[in-house]
Short mmCIF file of C-alpha atoms and ligand atoms in Angstrom, two decimals:
data_model
loop_
_atom_site.label_atom_id
_atom_site.label_comp_id
_atom_site.label_asym_id
_atom_site.label_seq_id
_atom_site.Cartn_x
_atom_site.Cartn_y
_atom_site.Cartn_z
CA MET V 1 88.07 64.17 82.81
CA GLN V 2 90.95 66.27 84.11
CA ARG V 3 90.36 69.77 85.41
CA THR V 4 91.46 72.68 83.20
CA TYR V 5 92.11 76.22 84.43
CA THR V 6 89.75 78.83 82.95
CA SER V 7 92.70 80.56 81.29
CA LYS V 8 93.65 77.36 79.46
CA VAL V 9 90.32 76.31 77.92
CA GLY V 10 90.26 76.24 74.12
CA LYS V 11 87.69 74.78 71.75
CA GLY V 12 85.92 71.59 72.83
CA LYS V 13 84.79 69.94 76.05
CA PHE V 14 86.30 70.84 79.42
CA LEU V 15 85.94 70.36 83.16
CA VAL V 16 86.48 73.56 85.16
CA LYS V 17 86.43 73.97 88.92
CA GLY V 18 86.11 77.08 91.02
CA TRP V 19 83.85 79.54 92.82
CA VAL V 20 80.67 81.17 91.62
CA ALA V 21 81.60 84.82 91.28
CA LYS V 22 78.44 86.36 89.94
CA VAL V 23 75.02 84.91 89.11
CA ARG V 24 72.53 86.51 86.73
CA ASP V 25 69.05 85.28 86.08
CA LEU V 26 67.22 86.65 83.05
CA GLY V 27 64.40 84.10 83.12
CA ASN V 28 65.10 81.81 80.19
CA LEU V 29 68.75 82.74 80.27
CA LYS V 30 70.82 82.19 83.35
CA PHE V 31 74.54 82.57 83.67
CA PHE V 32 77.29 82.80 86.21
CA MET V 33 80.98 83.60 86.30
CA LEU V 34 83.23 80.85 87.51
CA ARG V 35 86.45 82.03 89.14
CA ASP V 36 89.56 79.92 89.60
CA ARG V 37 93.16 80.80 90.36
CA GLU V 38 93.96 81.78 86.80
CA GLY V 39 90.91 83.79 85.75
CA THR V 40 87.15 83.72 85.18
CA LEU V 41 84.85 82.04 82.71
CA GLN V 42 81.20 82.66 81.93
CA VAL V 43 78.95 79.62 82.22
CA THR V 44 75.72 80.12 80.25
CA ALA V 45 72.52 78.11 80.65
CA LYS V 46 69.78 78.85 78.11
CA LYS V 47 66.41 77.13 78.25
CA GLY V 48 66.15 74.76 75.34
CA VAL V 49 69.91 74.56 74.89
CA VAL V 50 70.76 72.89 78.20
CA SER V 51 68.63 70.41 80.17
CA ASP V 52 65.98 71.54 82.65
CA GLY V 53 68.04 69.93 85.40
CA ILE V 54 70.97 72.25 84.64
CA ILE V 55 68.66 75.29 84.56
CA LYS V 56 67.37 74.30 88.02
CA GLU V 57 70.91 73.77 89.30
CA VAL V 58 72.04 77.21 88.10
CA SER V 59 69.03 78.96 89.62
CA HIS V 60 70.03 77.55 93.01
CA LEU V 61 73.62 78.74 92.83
CA GLY V 62 74.80 81.46 95.17
CA ARG V 63 77.86 83.65 95.35
CA GLU V 64 81.03 81.71 96.29
CA ASP V 65 79.47 78.26 96.04
CA CYS V 66 82.18 75.90 94.92
CA VAL V 67 81.39 74.03 91.71
CA ALA V 68 82.75 71.61 89.13
CA VAL V 69 81.31 72.22 85.67
CA THR V 70 81.67 70.11 82.54
CA GLY V 71 80.64 71.49 79.19
CA LYS V 72 81.49 72.79 75.77
CA ILE V 73 83.39 75.99 75.12
CA VAL V 74 81.84 78.13 72.42
CA SER V 75 82.70 81.57 71.06
CA SER V 76 80.52 84.39 72.30
CA LYS V 77 80.58 88.09 71.47
CA GLN V 78 78.87 89.09 74.73
CA ALA V 79 80.85 86.97 77.18
CA PRO V 80 84.02 88.35 78.75
CA GLY V 81 87.04 86.96 76.95
CA GLY V 82 84.88 86.13 73.89
CA ARG V 83 84.04 82.59 75.03
CA GLU V 84 81.58 80.84 77.31
CA LEU V 85 80.94 77.37 78.65
CA ILE V 86 77.66 75.63 77.84
CA PRO V 87 77.27 73.21 80.77
CA ASP V 88 76.09 69.64 80.54
CA LYS V 89 76.98 68.80 84.15
CA ILE V 90 77.17 70.98 87.24
CA GLU V 91 78.30 69.51 90.51
CA VAL V 92 78.06 71.62 93.65
CA ILE V 93 81.08 70.74 95.77
CA ALA V 94 80.33 73.09 98.67
CA ARG V 95 77.81 75.78 99.43
CA ALA V 96 78.87 79.19 100.78
CA GLN V 97 76.91 80.69 103.64
CA THR V 98 75.34 84.11 103.24
CA PRO V 99 75.96 86.93 103.70
CA LEU V 100 79.69 86.96 102.97
CA PRO V 101 81.63 88.64 105.80
CA ILE V 102 83.61 90.82 103.36
CA ASP V 103 83.03 91.96 99.82
CA PHE V 104 86.40 91.06 98.43
CA GLU V 105 85.52 91.98 94.86
CA GLY V 106 86.09 95.50 96.09
CA LYS V 107 82.71 97.12 95.69
CA ILE V 108 82.61 97.96 99.38
CA GLU V 109 86.11 98.70 100.66
CA SER V 110 86.63 96.48 103.67
CA GLY V 111 88.97 97.71 106.39
CA PHE V 112 92.34 96.03 106.90
CA ASP V 113 91.32 94.17 110.03
CA LYS V 114 88.28 92.58 108.45
CA ARG V 115 90.22 91.68 105.32
CA PHE V 116 92.85 89.90 107.38
CA ASP V 117 90.21 88.15 109.50
CA TYR V 118 88.89 86.61 106.28
CA ARG V 119 92.12 86.49 104.33
CA PHE V 120 91.06 83.29 102.54
CA LEU V 121 88.23 85.27 100.94
CA ASP V 122 90.34 88.36 100.39
CA VAL V 123 92.88 86.35 98.38
CA ARG V 124 90.11 85.13 96.05
CA ASN V 125 90.43 88.63 94.59
CA HIS V 126 92.88 88.28 91.72
CA LYS V 127 94.56 91.59 92.45
CA VAL V 128 95.29 90.58 96.03
CA GLN V 129 96.49 87.19 94.82
CA ALA V 130 98.87 88.95 92.44
CA ILE V 131 100.84 90.33 95.40
CA PHE V 132 101.74 86.83 96.52
CA ARG V 133 102.62 85.72 93.04
CA VAL V 134 105.04 88.63 92.87
CA MET V 135 106.50 87.56 96.22
CA ASP V 136 106.86 84.00 94.92
CA ARG V 137 108.66 85.11 91.75
CA THR V 138 110.82 87.62 93.63
CA LEU V 139 112.10 84.84 95.86
CA LYS V 140 112.65 82.54 92.91
CA HIS V 141 114.67 85.09 90.94
CA MET V 142 116.70 85.96 94.01
CA ARG V 143 117.56 82.32 94.57
CA GLU V 144 118.61 82.02 90.94
CA SER V 145 120.88 85.05 91.27
CA PHE V 146 122.42 83.65 94.45
CA GLU V 147 123.06 80.35 92.73
CA ARG V 148 124.76 82.05 89.79
CA ASN V 149 126.97 83.95 92.23
CA GLY V 150 128.11 80.93 94.17
CA PHE V 151 125.96 81.23 97.32
CA ILE V 152 124.75 78.28 99.37
CA GLU V 153 121.31 78.41 100.99
CA ILE V 154 121.38 77.63 104.70
CA ASN V 155 118.91 77.49 107.60
CA THR V 156 119.76 78.61 111.11
CA PRO V 157 117.71 78.57 114.33
CA VAL V 158 114.67 80.75 114.85
CA ILE V 159 114.76 80.00 118.57
CA GLN V 160 117.82 81.70 120.00
CA ALA V 161 119.48 82.35 123.34
CA ALA V 162 120.66 85.89 122.53
CA GLY V 163 119.66 88.62 120.11
CA ALA V 164 121.91 90.83 118.02
CA GLU V 165 119.63 93.75 117.23
CA GLY V 166 119.06 95.33 120.64
CA GLY V 167 116.92 94.32 123.61
CA SER V 168 113.95 96.57 122.95
CA THR V 169 112.59 94.56 120.02
CA MET V 170 113.17 91.02 121.35
CA PHE V 171 110.32 88.57 121.79
CA PRO V 172 111.02 86.40 124.84
CA ILE V 173 109.61 82.88 124.86
CA ILE V 174 109.67 80.05 127.37
CA TYR V 175 112.02 77.34 126.15
CA TYR V 176 111.46 74.37 128.45
CA ASN V 177 112.52 75.91 131.75
CA ARG V 178 114.49 78.90 130.55
CA GLU V 179 114.07 82.08 128.63
CA ALA V 180 114.83 82.19 124.92
CA PHE V 181 114.02 84.60 122.09
CA LEU V 182 112.53 84.53 118.64
CA ARG V 183 115.25 85.61 116.27
CA GLN V 184 115.41 89.25 115.24
CA SER V 185 117.73 88.22 112.44
CA PRO V 186 120.08 85.32 111.61
CA GLN V 187 122.98 87.75 112.15
CA LEU V 188 125.04 85.81 114.67
CA TYR V 189 124.66 82.47 112.91
CA LYS V 190 125.43 83.66 109.41
CA GLN V 191 128.60 85.24 110.78
CA ILE V 192 129.51 82.04 112.59
CA MET V 193 129.21 80.27 109.24
CA MET V 194 131.92 82.53 107.84
CA ALA V 195 134.36 80.67 110.07
CA SER V 196 133.15 77.36 108.63
CA GLY V 197 134.62 77.73 105.16
CA LEU V 198 131.26 77.84 103.32
CA ASP V 199 132.36 81.28 102.05
CA ARG V 200 129.06 82.54 100.65
CA VAL V 201 125.75 81.76 102.33
CA TYR V 202 122.22 83.07 102.28
CA GLU V 203 119.10 82.40 104.28
CA ILE V 204 115.46 83.27 103.71
CA GLY V 205 113.28 82.97 106.78
CA PRO V 206 111.10 84.74 109.32
CA ALA V 207 112.48 87.40 111.65
CA PHE V 208 110.66 88.88 114.61
CA ARG V 209 110.71 92.37 116.08
CA ALA V 210 108.64 93.56 119.00
CA GLU V 211 108.09 96.92 117.31
CA LYS V 212 106.13 99.19 119.63
CA PHE V 213 105.02 101.74 117.08
CA HIS V 214 102.77 101.68 114.04
CA THR V 215 104.10 102.61 110.64
CA THR V 216 103.35 101.49 107.10
CA ARG V 217 106.73 99.72 106.89
CA HIS V 218 107.06 97.85 110.19
CA VAL V 219 105.48 94.60 111.32
CA SER V 220 106.30 92.23 114.16
CA GLU V 221 107.15 89.30 111.87
CA PHE V 222 108.76 89.72 108.45
CA LEU V 223 110.56 87.62 105.90
CA SER V 224 114.25 88.35 106.05
CA MET V 225 116.64 87.49 103.25
CA ASP V 226 120.17 87.53 104.57
CA PHE V 227 123.48 86.92 102.91
CA GLU V 228 127.01 86.80 104.21
CA MET V 229 130.22 86.56 102.16
CA ALA V 230 133.82 85.89 103.09
CA TRP V 231 137.19 87.24 101.99
CA ILE V 232 136.00 90.77 101.29
CA ASP V 233 138.24 93.85 101.17
CA SER V 234 135.57 96.33 102.19
CA GLU V 235 131.81 96.97 102.23
CA GLU V 236 132.17 97.86 98.55
CA ASP V 237 132.35 94.11 97.77
CA VAL V 238 129.03 93.60 99.57
CA MET V 239 127.37 96.43 97.65
CA LYS V 240 128.54 94.95 94.36
CA VAL V 241 126.85 91.63 95.11
CA LEU V 242 123.74 93.34 96.44
CA GLU V 243 123.19 95.60 93.44
CA ARG V 244 123.68 92.63 91.10
CA LEU V 245 121.10 90.70 93.12
CA VAL V 246 118.61 93.57 92.89
CA VAL V 247 119.02 93.99 89.14
CA ASP V 248 118.78 90.23 88.47
CA THR V 249 115.66 90.02 90.61
CA LEU V 250 113.92 93.03 89.06
CA LYS V 251 114.69 91.82 85.55
CA GLY V 252 113.22 88.43 86.41
CA VAL V 253 110.10 89.90 88.02
CA LYS V 254 109.54 92.25 85.10
CA LYS V 255 109.54 89.28 82.77
CA SER V 256 107.57 86.75 84.79
CA CYS V 257 105.01 89.08 86.43
CA LYS V 258 103.75 91.14 83.49
CA ARG V 259 100.09 90.56 84.33
CA GLU V 260 100.57 91.25 88.03
CA LEU V 261 102.52 94.46 87.43
CA GLU V 262 99.81 95.65 85.04
CA LEU V 263 97.09 95.07 87.63
CA PHE V 264 98.92 97.53 89.90
CA GLN V 265 100.01 99.79 87.04
CA ALA V 266 103.51 99.29 88.36
CA LYS V 267 106.22 100.43 86.02
CA LEU V 268 109.31 98.58 87.02
CA LYS V 269 112.48 100.38 86.03
CA ILE V 270 115.68 98.35 85.97
CA PRO V 271 118.35 100.46 87.68
CA GLU V 272 121.82 100.80 86.27
CA ILE V 273 124.83 99.36 88.02
CA PRO V 274 126.60 100.82 89.96
CA PHE V 275 123.85 102.25 92.17
CA ARG V 276 124.47 105.70 93.55
CA ARG V 277 126.49 105.65 96.81
CA ILE V 278 125.75 108.59 99.12
CA GLU V 279 127.75 109.13 102.26
CA TYR V 280 125.71 109.64 105.41
CA GLU V 281 127.01 113.19 105.97
CA LYS V 282 126.08 114.15 102.42
CA ALA V 283 122.63 112.59 102.86
CA ILE V 284 122.11 114.66 106.02
CA LYS V 285 123.03 117.84 104.16
CA MET V 286 120.60 116.95 101.37
CA VAL V 287 117.60 116.46 103.67
CA ASN V 288 118.51 119.41 105.90
CA LYS V 289 118.37 121.64 102.84
CA VAL V 290 114.68 120.81 102.54
CA GLY V 291 113.76 121.37 106.16
CA ALA V 292 115.07 118.39 108.16
CA LYS V 293 117.16 119.06 111.27
CA LEU V 294 119.52 116.11 111.45
CA LYS V 295 122.96 116.28 113.00
CA PHE V 296 125.85 113.82 112.88
CA GLY V 297 124.86 110.78 114.93
CA ASP V 298 121.11 111.01 114.30
CA ASP V 299 119.38 108.10 112.65
CA PHE V 300 117.22 108.64 109.60
CA MET V 301 113.56 108.34 110.60
CA ASP V 302 110.60 107.67 108.34
CA VAL V 303 110.21 111.32 107.27
CA GLU V 304 113.87 111.93 106.49
CA GLU V 305 114.13 108.64 104.60
CA LYS V 306 111.16 109.69 102.47
CA LYS V 307 112.64 113.14 101.92
CA LEU V 308 115.89 111.70 100.66
CA GLY V 309 113.94 109.40 98.37
CA GLU V 310 112.00 112.36 96.96
CA ILE V 311 115.13 114.42 96.32
CA LEU V 312 116.74 111.53 94.47
CA ALA V 313 113.55 110.63 92.59
CA LYS V 314 113.70 114.10 91.03
CA ARG V 315 117.09 113.11 89.65
CA GLY V 316 115.68 109.87 88.32
CA ILE V 317 117.29 107.72 91.03
CA GLU V 318 115.14 105.01 92.67
CA TRP V 319 117.78 102.72 94.17
CA TYR V 320 120.71 104.04 96.21
CA PHE V 321 123.11 103.16 99.00
CA VAL V 322 123.80 105.28 102.05
CA THR V 323 127.31 104.61 103.38
CA LYS V 324 129.78 105.70 106.06
CA PHE V 325 127.28 105.85 108.92
CA PRO V 326 128.54 107.11 112.28
CA SER V 327 129.92 104.24 114.39
CA GLN V 328 127.71 105.21 117.32
CA ILE V 329 124.46 104.31 115.52
CA LYS V 330 125.58 100.99 114.07
CA PRO V 331 125.46 97.66 115.92
CA PHE V 332 128.51 96.04 117.47
CA TYR V 333 129.07 93.60 114.62
CA ILE V 334 129.70 96.34 112.03
CA MET V 335 133.36 97.27 111.52
CA MET V 336 134.21 100.76 112.73
CA ASP V 337 136.90 103.09 111.37
CA GLY V 338 136.95 105.53 114.28
CA LYS V 339 134.09 107.97 113.85
CA TYR V 340 132.75 106.22 110.75
CA SER V 341 131.49 102.68 110.28
CA ARG V 342 131.53 100.31 107.36
CA GLY V 343 127.77 99.95 107.57
CA LEU V 344 125.49 100.57 104.63
CA ASP V 345 121.81 100.86 103.84
CA LEU V 346 120.11 100.16 100.54
CA ALA V 347 116.97 102.19 99.81
CA PHE V 348 114.32 101.94 97.10
CA LYS V 349 112.14 105.02 96.53
CA GLY V 350 112.77 106.41 100.00
CA LEU V 351 112.34 103.14 101.91
CA GLU V 352 115.19 101.20 103.53
CA ILE V 353 115.10 97.75 101.98
CA ALA V 354 118.36 96.32 103.28
CA SER V 355 121.11 97.11 105.70
CA GLY V 356 124.46 95.57 106.47
CA GLY V 357 128.14 96.20 105.84
CA GLN V 358 131.58 94.84 106.57
CA ARG V 359 131.76 93.01 109.90
CA GLU V 360 134.29 93.27 112.68
CA HIS V 361 136.16 89.97 112.39
CA ARG V 362 139.01 90.67 114.82
CA TYR V 363 138.21 88.92 118.09
CA GLY V 364 139.90 91.42 120.43
CA VAL V 365 138.35 94.46 118.77
CA LEU V 366 134.91 92.82 118.67
CA VAL V 367 134.94 92.09 122.41
CA LYS V 368 136.02 95.67 123.12
CA VAL V 369 133.24 97.15 120.97
CA MET V 370 130.65 94.88 122.58
CA LYS V 371 131.66 96.01 126.02
CA ALA V 372 131.65 99.66 124.93
CA LYS V 373 128.10 99.21 123.65
CA GLY V 374 127.02 97.75 127.00
CA LEU V 375 126.84 94.08 126.00
CA ASP V 376 128.11 91.18 128.07
CA PRO V 377 130.51 89.12 125.89
CA HIS V 378 129.87 86.02 128.08
CA GLN V 379 126.30 85.88 126.76
CA PHE V 380 127.69 85.73 123.25
CA LYS V 381 130.35 83.08 123.83
CA PHE V 382 128.92 80.73 121.16
CA TYR V 383 129.26 83.58 118.64
CA LEU V 384 132.62 84.88 119.79
CA ASP V 385 134.15 81.40 119.69
CA ALA V 386 133.87 81.55 115.89
CA PHE V 387 136.24 84.52 115.95
CA ARG V 388 138.98 82.75 117.91
CA TYR V 389 140.13 80.05 115.53
CA GLY V 390 140.64 81.79 112.21
CA GLN V 391 137.78 84.11 111.34
CA ILE V 392 138.09 85.82 107.98
CA PRO V 393 137.09 89.31 106.78
CA HIS V 394 133.43 89.17 105.80
CA GLY V 395 130.28 91.17 105.26
CA GLY V 396 126.67 90.89 104.33
CA ILE V 397 123.21 92.32 104.59
CA GLY V 398 119.66 91.70 105.82
CA TYR V 399 116.91 92.40 103.31
CA GLY V 400 113.20 92.93 104.00
CA MET V 401 111.25 90.90 101.44
CA GLU V 402 107.84 92.44 102.10
CA ARG V 403 109.26 95.95 101.80
CA MET V 404 110.66 94.98 98.42
CA VAL V 405 107.28 93.73 97.16
CA GLN V 406 105.53 96.72 98.76
CA LYS V 407 107.67 99.11 96.73
CA ILE V 408 107.62 97.08 93.52
CA LEU V 409 103.81 97.23 93.48
CA GLY V 410 103.40 100.64 95.13
CA LEU V 411 101.41 99.28 98.10
CA ASP V 412 100.61 101.84 100.79
CA ASN V 413 101.15 99.46 103.67
CA ILE V 414 103.62 96.60 104.16
CA LYS V 415 100.82 94.50 105.68
CA GLU V 416 99.28 94.05 102.25
CA ALA V 417 102.34 92.06 101.22
CA ILE V 418 101.91 89.60 104.11
CA LEU V 419 99.27 86.89 104.17
CA PHE V 420 98.72 86.96 107.92
CA PRO V 421 100.45 90.08 109.27
CA ARG V 422 101.62 90.25 112.84
CA THR V 423 101.36 93.61 114.60
CA PRO V 424 101.05 94.56 118.28
CA GLU V 425 97.27 94.09 117.91
CA LYS V 426 97.10 91.24 115.43
CA LEU V 427 97.85 87.68 116.52
CA VAL V 428 94.82 85.90 115.05
CA PRO V 429 94.39 84.48 112.44
P1 LIG X 1 117.95 95.63 110.08
O1 LIG X 1 117.45 95.65 111.47
O2 LIG X 1 118.18 96.96 109.43
O3 LIG X 1 119.32 94.87 109.99
O4 LIG X 1 116.95 94.77 109.18
C1 LIG X 1 117.26 94.45 107.85
C2 LIG X 1 116.08 94.73 106.96
O5 LIG X 1 114.94 94.00 107.41
C3 LIG X 1 113.76 94.73 107.20
N1 LIG X 1 113.09 94.97 108.49
C4 LIG X 1 111.75 94.97 108.67
N2 LIG X 1 110.74 94.77 107.82
C5 LIG X 1 109.49 94.84 108.32
N3 LIG X 1 109.18 95.06 109.61
C6 LIG X 1 110.16 95.27 110.51
N4 LIG X 1 109.87 95.47 111.79
C7 LIG X 1 111.53 95.23 110.05
N5 LIG X 1 112.73 95.37 110.65
C8 LIG X 1 113.66 95.21 109.68
C9 LIG X 1 114.17 96.02 106.53
C10 LIG X 1 115.61 96.17 106.94
O6 LIG X 1 116.35 96.94 106.04
N6 LIG X 1 121.28 92.00 111.08
C11 LIG X 1 121.04 93.22 110.31
C12 LIG X 1 121.32 93.01 108.84
C13 LIG X 1 122.79 92.78 108.53
O7 LIG X 1 123.62 93.58 108.97
O8 LIG X 1 123.07 91.81 107.81
C14 LIG X 1 119.58 93.63 110.49
O9 LIG X 1 118.74 92.88 110.92
O10 LIG X 1 114.04 95.89 105.14
#
């Protein structure tokens, strides 16, 4: 007989497989909840109704034993979901040791560290599992949107010889007999691909940052979704694609993750296009009015980002762009117009989700900017070469996938949206 998920059983005989979630023994009546990926099902063994062998088997079951149960589904007023399984065969596939190291059903709140140590148990909780289903669907709907908009998915190296996002967050590794780095972003490679004629590319893959501080939105390894597009006139073209991508994705998630969103009581609003564009100087004024002390050239930190999000939330705005950042705080690859840059950030409820902009595609200017920012162009020859033989105007963004899921579900900490988070302290498991 083929296995059926607990959510799919109807009337008749079925084989279900899963973990023993709860056992109750009322003497002549014994029952347990069987949990699988899709839900739970009560298995009821009543003396006289099932064989003595089954009764004995059930009385030996313990929490999280792994079982395969065959039996008949009958309606039941008392059982959760209005149905129960009357077993005629119970096979114990594996026993679980006791006591369990964490109580993942949430009666005793386990600390983060313990939860991540035993993530395989933690994810048996359907609410925790829901986070990763939302991640799965988010990626799927994004890929669909990219496909509709003519993007090609690519993969570029994770092991790199040079980083684009500043030395302080690079992870050096030993690559045979020389030093290399884990990528901070696919920045240099996606830009190189703009000189290849592929026109519109995206990549979804891990990115690494040796972040020294602890926040609820930074980790050392995250899933970066990057796109890059050619033949643009300005960063406005990038924002148009990005806001379309966000709306497509949210619409998809709203439809395919109803159950998951309900578990988190997450009300997903679909923003209207175009998203609000706020120039950096205006954003500074807005947060300074409520107590911040930012001046031109300062970067938005956690608190100011949140403040801006709160101000805009009062106006019913959840998604917005911040544009026209000062050139001095943007990386070398962003195009500068004197004092201002063509860089942009996209925020969702006060959290930066993506950043990018129009790139500098003119070889001579790029080399000059790199030098002015203290970089050695010789180290970036492989990248700069792509700008010497017909590089076209282009732009793109990098997008933090876990931050997106964090905000969709209202999770306090980004780590919850990562199966095995990496932080300065956490390398195992
Ligand atoms: P940036 O450094 O702003 O830009 O990163 C892009 C997006 O990636 C996410 N992110 C992180 N998420 C979790 N933990 C971290 N430590 C972390 N660092 C970044 C954020 C952020 O908005 N190359 C540029 C992008 C571009 O211009 O295309 C870049 O990496 O959501």
